[in-house]
Amino acid sequence: MFEPVRGKPDFPALERSIAAIWRDGGIYRKSLERRRGAKRFVFYEGPPTANGMPHPGHCLTRTIKDLYPRYRTMRGEYCERKAGWDTHGLPVEVEVCKELGIHSKAEIEAYGVEPFIHKCQESVWRYMREWETLTERIGFWIDLSQAYVTYHRRFVESVWWALATLFDQGLLYQGHKIVWWWAQGGTALSSGEVGQGYREVADPSVYVAFPLLDDEGQPTRRSLVAWTTTPWTLPSNQFAAVKADLAYVVLREAGVADAPEYVIAEPLAATLGEKLKMSFDIVDHMPGTALVGRSYAPPFDTFRAAGRPPVAPLAAGGEAPVAWRVVAADFVTTDSGTGIVHVAPAFGEVDYTVLIAEQARFAAGHGPTLVNCVAPDGTFTDAFGMGSGRFVKECDRDITRDIKARGLLVHQEQYVHDYPFCWRADADPLIQYPRQSWFIRTSQFREQMLANNARIDWLPEHIKDGRFGNFLETNVDWALSRERYWGTPLPIWVCDETGKMEALPSYAAILAKPGVAGIDVFERAKAADPSLSDDLRVHKPYIDAVTYDSPFAKNARMRRVPEVIDCWFDSGAMPFAQWGWPHAGDAEFKAQFPADFISEAIDQTRGWFYSQLAISTLLFGCEATPYPHPFKTCIVLGHMLGEDGQKMSKSRRNYREPAEIFDKYGADALRWFFLAGQPPWTSIRYSERAIRESVPEFLLRLWNVYSFFAIYARIDGFDPASLLATPGSLDHADLACAKGWTPVADRGELDRWMLSEVHATAAEMVERLDRYDHFGAAQRLSTLVDAVSNWFVRRSRDRFWAAGRADAGPGGNRDKLDAYWTLYETLLTIARLAAPFVPFVTEAIWQNLAVAAFGASAPESVHLTDYPLGDATLVDADLVRRMALVRDVASLGRAARAAEKLKVRQPLSKVEVILAAASPTDEAWLAAHADLVCDELNVKQFEICREPDRYITRSVLPDLKKLGPRLGKDLPKARDALAKADAAALLAALAADGRATIPLTGGGAAVIEKEDVIVRTTAREGWAAAESPHAVVVVASQLTPELVAEGLVREVVHAIQSQRKTLDLDFTDRITLGFETPSAELRGALERHLAYVTGETLAESAVFAELPGATSESLDLDGHPLTIHVKT
RNA sequence: GCGCGCGUAGCUCAGUUGGUUAGAGCGCCACCCUGAUAAGGUGGAGGUCCCAAGUUCGAAUCUUGGCGCGCGCACCA
C-alpha cells in the first residue's frame, strides 16, 4: 500500500531523506553495476580547484554534468564518473602567501620552500568539505573516492611522460622571448592567464621629444616626437621607428622663429596641434625614408654617454651608429600617437624584433645588445639611479617630471586602455620582460588542432568557428614554464658541464640512472615527519635534490631545471593522467578515451577546452585515434550573472549562497531552474525570485497530482501489488499483466488520450536528449505535467469519487479502476522521464508508488530503471488533436461567457460550435463529447451549428506558402481578388470542382485549387461568441427564469462551501442549514433545488429559519438578500 | 581596433527551412473553480520584434550598415 502523502511538501527535508536512501543503498554504485559491460558513455570531469568556495556557477555545471550521465545510464549505457581536483599553481600559492602575509618570491624563499610546499598541499583541501557537501546536496553523482588529484605522484608522472614525449620530439623548447611577466611573483604567465587579467586602467600618456643630432653629435632644435604609455621604458630606449612610406612634417609654433621644431607623421600633425592648443607652421616635408638612419639623443643617458654616438662595423662593410638611430618598421601606424615609435626592445615583443633585425645588420658580435635597467622583480637597477630599487610603474610620474624639467616633454595626458594584471593577484600589473622560458610548439600544430576542432560537436555551434576557432587561428606557442614552487616540476635535467639536456618520463626512470643521488633528501624528511605525503617526493624542493651522472661528459652531473609548469597543462592532461597512463591504467585509458561528453562554462575556451585539445592533438595525432579527441561533444555554458544582471561578486552581495537556496527551495528547484529556464549557453541570471517562481509551474504541480493520486488510492484501496504479482520494471508491458487491467485500446477515451500524450512525450524527450537539448525536453515534460494536472485529473475527478470499489469484478467499478491504472502508469512514467532532471522528487514518488507498494520486487530506485522510450502503438495522434480541439472549444466557451459577463455558475441553455474547417468526423466526435463540453461550460445543450451564417462570416485567404512560389509577383493581385470575391460562391465552386479561376487586376487570371486557400471564420458582432483559428463558439446568452433560479442556487452553494472552508471543516463533516430571505424568488429557487443544495454541501437538513448557535453570514445575491446559518 | 554573442510585452525569455492574428512564464487587472485547496483555472490589458537600407510577392527571421549591451582577442608602441 502507498504511504500517505503530505499536501504541502517540504522539498529540502525530502531531499535530505532521499540522499540518505541513495547513500545507504549504494544506489549510484548499483546504477553502474547494472550497466557493467554495456556500451560506454564516457564523461570527463573538468577538475575544479578545491581551495576556493563553490559558488552558483559550479551548481550549474554540476547539474548539467549530472543530467547526461544519469540519462545515458538509464538508456542502458555504462558511465563511470570519476571526480577530479585541480590542485597546483598560482591560485594555491597566492592563497598560502595571503595566509602567511607575504607576497614576493624573496619572502617565500626566506620562509623556506619546503614548509611553503607543505602549506600548499594542505591548502588544497581547505574547502573540500564544502565541495563534497555541495556535490551530494545538488545530487551530482560522481565517484569522489576515486578522484584524480593533480599533485598525486601518479598524476605527476603521467604529465612527465607527456612532457618527455614532447621534449623528445623537439616540441618542448627553451626560448629567449619577451614574455608577460608577473614581477612580484617572479614568473612568466601563459597567454591564457594573461587574458584573464585585462582590466581597463588610465595610464600616463606622454609625447617625448627625441632631439636629432648634428654631425658633431650635438642636439639640434629639431626633435622626433615619440609617444608612449609606459614612461618607465624610456630609460631603456634603443631606437625610434618610423614607417618608410609615410609622409612626415616638421612643425614649429606659428610665428615664433626660434621655437622648437617637431617631427611627426603628417596625418597626426593636426591632432597634436589640437592636443597642445597651439597653431603650428609646417616648415618642412619629408618621407619616412629620409629620417631612417638619423641619430637622436635618447631621453635618458642610462646606457649612452653624451656626444658623438658610438659606431660599430656593419656586416656589409662600413660602419654605423649602433643604437639611438631611426629605423624603419612596418608595425608603425597612424592610428594613434605620432607615427614615431619609441623602441625599448626589452619591454615589447615587436621592439625585440627590431633589435634582432638590427643585430643582423652588423658584423657578428658588434651589433646592439639588449639593454635593460629593470630587475626581474620589477624594480629599476642601479643603472637607472633615479629609480633604483623602486617598482617601475611607480616611477612613471618622476620620470615624466624629469623629462619635463629638461624641456623634452611635448605633451602629457591620461590614456584609458586595457592592461593586463596578474589573474591571481589583481593589484600587480604585468610587464613585458625578456626572459628565458620553456615553450610548447603548439603553433606548429595549428592546422591539426583546427582539423580536430572541426570534428567536435560544440553546443552552441558557433563556438566551433567562432570563439574557439578564432582562438586556435591566432595560436601562439604555449609559454609553459613557471619560475614558481607548487606545480608539476619540469622533468628536464641539464648537464652541468655541457648544458645538454634530457627529459625523464617517470620517477623510475630517474632511479634507473647511473650515480643517482639526492633521493635521501625526501627520505630524511619523511623519517622526520612520517605524516609527510609520499606524493611530495616528485615535488620541489625534494625533486631538485635528485641528480645523476651525465651521459654527456665525464664527471659531470645532471641537475633538474628549476621551473615548474603551467597548471593548465595538468588539467589538459587528465584524459590519460587521471589513470596514471602510460605507467598504469592502460585498460581504463583505452576504454575511456575519448570522452563522449564534457561541459564547462565559456571561460574554459582558453582554459581546459584548449589545454585538452592541444595536448591531445600533439600527443595522439589523428592516425591511431581519429579526430575528434579528447572529447566529442561539449556543452559550453553561459556565464552566470547575479540578481542585478551584473557579474556575480562577493563584495556586491548580488547573489544568494547555494546553501541558502537548497535550504529554502531545494536542489530540484535549482536544477529545474537551470535546466528548464533557458538554453544553457545563454547567460543565466541567478535570482532567488526566478528560482522560487520555477517551483509551482513544475515541481509543485507534479507533486499535487501525485498527492491527489495517493490520497484517493489509499481511500479506495487501489493497491497495485495485490493485482500484480511480479512488477518487473513497472513498464507498460509489466503493468498489462495485472489482474483487472483493461487493455488501453478498450479503455475510455480520456485514458487513451492521457497515455497517448505520455508515450508521445517520452519519444520526443528521448529524441531531444539524444541531441543534448535538455531545454527542449524539459519544456515538453512541463507541458505533459500540465496536461495531467489540468485535464486528465480535472476531467477524471468524478471517476475517482464515483461509488463502488475500483475493481474489475462484478459489482466493482471498472472505470474507476482504469482511471487508477492510467494515472498510476502516467506518474510512474513521468517519474522516470523526469529522473535525470529532478532526481530527488522523482525518487520520492518512485519510493512510494513502486517501492512502498511492491517492496523488494520492484526496482529499488527510479535511477535503476530504464528510460521510457515511448510506445508508438499507444500514440493516437488523431485523438490528441481532437482532445486539443475540445479543450479549445471549452476555452472559447469560457471566453464567450466572460465577454458577456456570464459567470460559469450561471447555467445557460445552449452552446453552438462552428468549426473553421468543416470536417464531418470532427463534428461527430465533438458532438459525442457534448456532455463534456456542457459540463465544462455549465450549459444545458450542445450543438454543432446548423446555420453558421447567423453567427459568422467566412473569408477566403491565400495559402501563401503554397501560392507564393507559384504566383510570385502576382501574389498581391491574387490576394486582392480573393478579398473582393464572394466567399460563399468561391467556396461552393471549390467544393464542387476542386478549383476556381479568379480574375487579376490589370488583366489575367489565376487558377486556384482547393488546397491553395485557407478559410478564416470570424464571429459576427452581437453574439456571445469567441473564435480561434479552429473554431467559433457561441453561447446562448438569454436567461429564462428557471436558469436564473439555478444560477442563484449555485451561488448559494458556493457561499455555503466558502463558509465551510472558513469554519475549517473537514470534507466529511456534516452540517445543518438555515436560510432567511425576504425574496420569494430566491426562496422558491431554493425550495425547488433543496436536495441539490444539501447534497453538495453535505447538509443533513435545511430549514427556512434562524438556527440558534449557528455561524451566520448575510449576503446579497443579484439583489436578493440572504442570510445563511451553518451549524456543525 | 578585430572577433563572437545578444537586442522580441513592465520583468525573464521562446520563436523551428522567410508565410497570413509574434508566443510562454512571472507581474498587473477582472473573473471563475473549490472533495489536490495558504493550491488550481479562464480571460484581458500590454509589442515601432533596437534603428536604417536592401533582397523578396512577403522579413522578428536573410544581407549590409549603424546604435546599445555582454564577452573574448591583443603588435594599442
mmCIF file of N, CA and C in Angstrom, chain A residues 405-468:
data_model
loop_
_atom_site.group_PDB
_atom_site.id
_atom_site.type_symbol
_atom_site.label_atom_id
_atom_site.label_comp_id
_atom_site.label_asym_id
_atom_site.label_seq_id
_atom_site.Cartn_x
_atom_site.Cartn_y
_atom_site.Cartn_z
ATOM 1 N N ALA A 405 61.214 68.736 -16.878
ATOM 2 C CA ALA A 405 62.187 69.710 -16.377
ATOM 3 C C ALA A 405 63.279 69.972 -17.413
ATOM 4 N N ARG A 406 63.561 68.942 -18.217
ATOM 5 C CA ARG A 406 64.619 69.105 -19.215
ATOM 6 C C ARG A 406 64.062 69.576 -20.560
ATOM 7 N N GLY A 407 62.772 69.950 -20.541
ATOM 8 C CA GLY A 407 62.191 70.529 -21.755
ATOM 9 C C GLY A 407 61.913 69.530 -22.856
ATOM 10 N N LEU A 408 61.865 68.262 -22.522
ATOM 11 C CA LEU A 408 61.656 67.244 -23.552
ATOM 12 C C LEU A 408 60.215 66.774 -23.615
ATOM 13 N N LEU A 409 59.405 67.207 -22.653
ATOM 14 C CA LEU A 409 58.015 66.748 -22.637
ATOM 15 C C LEU A 409 57.161 67.635 -23.534
ATOM 16 N N VAL A 410 56.670 67.058 -24.613
ATOM 17 C CA VAL A 410 55.864 67.830 -25.551
ATOM 18 C C VAL A 410 54.410 67.915 -25.074
ATOM 19 N N HIS A 411 53.928 66.785 -24.588
ATOM 20 C CA HIS A 411 52.545 66.767 -24.135
ATOM 21 C C HIS A 411 52.344 65.591 -23.190
ATOM 22 N N GLN A 412 51.356 65.753 -22.295
ATOM 23 C CA GLN A 412 51.070 64.689 -21.344
ATOM 24 C C GLN A 412 49.566 64.591 -21.140
ATOM 25 N N GLU A 413 49.035 63.350 -21.104
ATOM 26 C CA GLU A 413 47.600 63.195 -20.832
ATOM 27 C C GLU A 413 47.359 61.809 -20.236
ATOM 28 N N GLN A 414 46.082 61.556 -19.937
ATOM 29 C CA GLN A 414 45.703 60.232 -19.437
ATOM 30 C C GLN A 414 45.245 59.402 -20.619
ATOM 31 N N TYR A 415 45.603 58.139 -20.609
ATOM 32 C CA TYR A 415 45.192 57.266 -21.697
ATOM 33 C C TYR A 415 44.473 56.062 -21.083
ATOM 34 N N VAL A 416 43.207 55.907 -21.463
ATOM 35 C CA VAL A 416 42.427 54.800 -20.898
ATOM 36 C C VAL A 416 42.501 53.615 -21.851
ATOM 37 N N HIS A 417 42.997 52.533 -21.371
ATOM 38 C CA HIS A 417 43.080 51.322 -22.205
ATOM 39 C C HIS A 417 43.050 50.083 -21.301
ATOM 40 N N ASP A 418 42.980 48.926 -21.939
ATOM 41 C CA ASP A 418 43.009 47.686 -21.178
ATOM 42 C C ASP A 418 44.450 47.262 -20.972
ATOM 43 N N TYR A 419 44.759 46.875 -19.768
ATOM 44 C CA TYR A 419 46.114 46.470 -19.455
ATOM 45 C C TYR A 419 46.057 45.225 -18.582
ATOM 46 N N PRO A 420 46.960 44.272 -18.826
ATOM 47 C CA PRO A 420 46.874 43.036 -18.037
ATOM 48 C C PRO A 420 47.467 43.136 -16.634
ATOM 49 N N PHE A 421 46.782 42.498 -15.708
ATOM 50 C CA PHE A 421 47.264 42.345 -14.340
ATOM 51 C C PHE A 421 47.327 40.857 -14.048
ATOM 52 N N CYS A 422 48.008 40.532 -12.965
ATOM 53 C CA CYS A 422 48.091 39.107 -12.615
ATOM 54 C C CYS A 422 46.703 38.596 -12.265
ATOM 55 N N TRP A 423 46.335 37.455 -12.829
ATOM 56 C CA TRP A 423 44.976 36.938 -12.624
ATOM 57 C C TRP A 423 44.750 36.452 -11.217
ATOM 58 N N ARG A 424 45.802 36.214 -10.443
ATOM 59 C CA ARG A 424 45.579 35.780 -9.066
ATOM 60 C C ARG A 424 45.942 36.862 -8.067
ATOM 61 N N ALA A 425 46.646 37.878 -8.490
ATOM 62 C CA ALA A 425 46.997 38.979 -7.581
ATOM 63 C C ALA A 425 46.689 40.246 -8.357
ATOM 64 N N ASP A 426 45.430 40.661 -8.322
ATOM 65 C CA ASP A 426 44.991 41.633 -9.307
ATOM 66 C C ASP A 426 45.461 43.057 -9.059
ATOM 67 N N ALA A 427 46.269 43.251 -8.020
ATOM 68 C CA ALA A 427 46.837 44.579 -7.838
ATOM 69 C C ALA A 427 48.165 44.689 -8.581
ATOM 70 N N ASP A 428 48.690 43.562 -9.054
ATOM 71 C CA ASP A 428 50.006 43.560 -9.679
ATOM 72 C C ASP A 428 49.896 43.685 -11.195
ATOM 73 N N PRO A 429 50.348 44.825 -11.750
ATOM 74 C CA PRO A 429 50.346 44.923 -13.209
ATOM 75 C C PRO A 429 51.446 44.036 -13.783
ATOM 76 N N LEU A 430 51.149 43.434 -14.931
ATOM 77 C CA LEU A 430 52.178 42.636 -15.599
ATOM 78 C C LEU A 430 53.026 43.570 -16.451
ATOM 79 N N ILE A 431 54.243 43.173 -16.713
ATOM 80 C CA ILE A 431 55.068 43.930 -17.647
ATOM 81 C C ILE A 431 55.645 42.960 -18.665
ATOM 82 N N GLN A 432 55.972 43.498 -19.832
ATOM 83 C CA GLN A 432 56.644 42.652 -20.799
ATOM 84 C C GLN A 432 58.114 42.657 -20.429
ATOM 85 N N TYR A 433 58.713 41.467 -20.491
ATOM 86 C CA TYR A 433 60.055 41.350 -19.943
ATOM 87 C C TYR A 433 60.804 40.252 -20.677
ATOM 88 N N PRO A 434 62.094 40.476 -20.943
ATOM 89 C CA PRO A 434 62.849 39.437 -21.660
ATOM 90 C C PRO A 434 63.214 38.314 -20.707
ATOM 91 N N ARG A 435 62.936 37.103 -21.110
ATOM 92 C CA ARG A 435 63.160 36.003 -20.192
ATOM 93 C C ARG A 435 63.364 34.706 -20.939
ATOM 94 N N GLN A 436 64.230 33.892 -20.377
ATOM 95 C CA GLN A 436 64.409 32.539 -20.859
ATOM 96 C C GLN A 436 63.221 31.738 -20.348
ATOM 97 N N SER A 437 62.532 31.021 -21.215
ATOM 98 C CA SER A 437 61.316 30.352 -20.790
ATOM 99 C C SER A 437 61.124 29.099 -21.614
ATOM 100 N N TRP A 438 60.297 28.161 -21.116
ATOM 101 C CA TRP A 438 60.026 26.926 -21.857
ATOM 102 C C TRP A 438 58.718 27.055 -22.619
ATOM 103 N N PHE A 439 58.725 26.602 -23.853
ATOM 104 C CA PHE A 439 57.529 26.712 -24.695
ATOM 105 C C PHE A 439 57.200 25.373 -25.333
ATOM 106 N N ILE A 440 55.912 25.199 -25.629
ATOM 107 C CA ILE A 440 55.493 24.051 -26.440
ATOM 108 C C ILE A 440 55.141 24.587 -27.823
ATOM 109 N N ARG A 441 55.599 23.884 -28.835
ATOM 110 C CA ARG A 441 55.377 24.345 -30.201
ATOM 111 C C ARG A 441 53.946 24.104 -30.680
ATOM 112 N N THR A 442 53.005 24.688 -29.996
ATOM 113 C CA THR A 442 51.612 24.474 -30.411
ATOM 114 C C THR A 442 51.322 25.140 -31.744
ATOM 115 N N SER A 443 51.997 26.257 -32.024
ATOM 116 C CA SER A 443 51.677 26.995 -33.260
ATOM 117 C C SER A 443 51.981 26.138 -34.482
ATOM 118 N N GLN A 444 52.887 25.199 -34.317
ATOM 119 C CA GLN A 444 53.228 24.302 -35.425
ATOM 120 C C GLN A 444 52.087 23.328 -35.712
ATOM 121 N N PHE A 445 51.176 23.183 -34.749
ATOM 122 C CA PHE A 445 50.074 22.228 -34.888
ATOM 123 C C PHE A 445 48.729 22.918 -35.105
ATOM 124 N N ARG A 446 48.799 24.178 -35.517
ATOM 125 C CA ARG A 446 47.569 24.940 -35.657
ATOM 126 C C ARG A 446 46.571 24.224 -36.578
ATOM 127 N N GLU A 447 47.054 23.776 -37.735
ATOM 128 C CA GLU A 447 46.146 23.144 -38.690
ATOM 129 C C GLU A 447 45.544 21.860 -38.134
ATOM 130 N N GLN A 448 46.380 21.067 -37.450
ATOM 131 C CA GLN A 448 45.867 19.829 -36.873
ATOM 132 C C GLN A 448 44.819 20.123 -35.799
ATOM 133 N N MET A 449 45.111 21.131 -34.985
ATOM 134 C CA MET A 449 44.148 21.468 -33.930
ATOM 135 C C MET A 449 42.828 21.934 -34.541
ATOM 136 N N LEU A 450 42.930 22.707 -35.626
ATOM 137 C CA LEU A 450 41.709 23.162 -36.293
ATOM 138 C C LEU A 450 40.944 21.988 -36.892
ATOM 139 N N ALA A 451 41.688 21.031 -37.451
ATOM 140 C CA ALA A 451 41.026 19.862 -38.040
ATOM 141 C C ALA A 451 40.334 19.047 -36.960
ATOM 142 N N ASN A 452 40.992 18.907 -35.837
ATOM 143 C CA ASN A 452 40.406 18.185 -34.714
ATOM 144 C C ASN A 452 39.156 18.925 -34.229
ATOM 145 N N ASN A 453 39.305 20.221 -34.047
ATOM 146 C CA ASN A 453 38.185 21.057 -33.603
ATOM 147 C C ASN A 453 36.982 20.935 -34.534
ATOM 148 N N ALA A 454 37.274 20.827 -35.833
ATOM 149 C CA ALA A 454 36.181 20.798 -36.810
ATOM 150 C C ALA A 454 35.273 19.589 -36.599
ATOM 151 N N ARG A 455 35.807 18.550 -35.964
ATOM 152 C CA ARG A 455 35.014 17.341 -35.776
ATOM 153 C C ARG A 455 34.264 17.323 -34.453
ATOM 154 N N ILE A 456 34.568 18.282 -33.604
ATOM 155 C CA ILE A 456 33.912 18.314 -32.292
ATOM 156 C C ILE A 456 32.509 18.883 -32.430
ATOM 157 N N ASP A 457 31.594 18.294 -31.688
ATOM 158 C CA ASP A 457 30.214 18.770 -31.684
ATOM 159 C C ASP A 457 30.080 19.808 -30.575
ATOM 160 N N TRP A 458 30.124 21.055 -30.971
ATOM 161 C CA TRP A 458 30.035 22.132 -29.977
ATOM 162 C C TRP A 458 28.591 22.598 -29.837
ATOM 163 N N LEU A 459 28.197 22.836 -28.600
ATOM 164 C CA LEU A 459 26.889 23.419 -28.323
ATOM 165 C C LEU A 459 27.085 24.647 -27.450
ATOM 166 N N PRO A 460 26.743 25.806 -27.906
ATOM 167 C CA PRO A 460 26.149 26.121 -29.195
ATOM 168 C C PRO A 460 27.180 26.006 -30.314
ATOM 169 N N GLU A 461 26.691 25.836 -31.502
ATOM 170 C CA GLU A 461 27.535 25.524 -32.630
ATOM 171 C C GLU A 461 28.559 26.617 -32.952
ATOM 172 N N HIS A 462 28.186 27.856 -32.687
ATOM 173 C CA HIS A 462 29.067 28.946 -33.124
ATOM 174 C C HIS A 462 30.406 28.984 -32.392
ATOM 175 N N ILE A 463 30.527 28.256 -31.293
ATOM 176 C CA ILE A 463 31.799 28.210 -30.583
ATOM 177 C C ILE A 463 32.896 27.656 -31.496
ATOM 178 N N LYS A 464 32.513 26.647 -32.287
ATOM 179 C CA LYS A 464 33.493 25.940 -33.112
ATOM 180 C C LYS A 464 34.266 26.889 -34.021
ATOM 181 N N ASP A 465 33.539 27.622 -34.845
ATOM 182 C CA ASP A 465 34.222 28.525 -35.768
ATOM 183 C C ASP A 465 34.342 29.921 -35.198
ATOM 184 N N GLY A 466 33.592 30.170 -34.150
ATOM 185 C CA GLY A 466 33.643 31.482 -33.522
ATOM 186 C C GLY A 466 34.763 31.539 -32.508
ATOM 187 N N ARG A 467 34.345 31.643 -31.283
ATOM 188 C CA ARG A 467 35.313 31.918 -30.230
ATOM 189 C C ARG A 467 36.478 30.937 -30.164
ATOM 190 N N PHE A 468 36.157 29.629 -30.198
ATOM 191 C CA PHE A 468 37.240 28.653 -30.044
ATOM 192 C C PHE A 468 38.093 28.583 -31.309
#
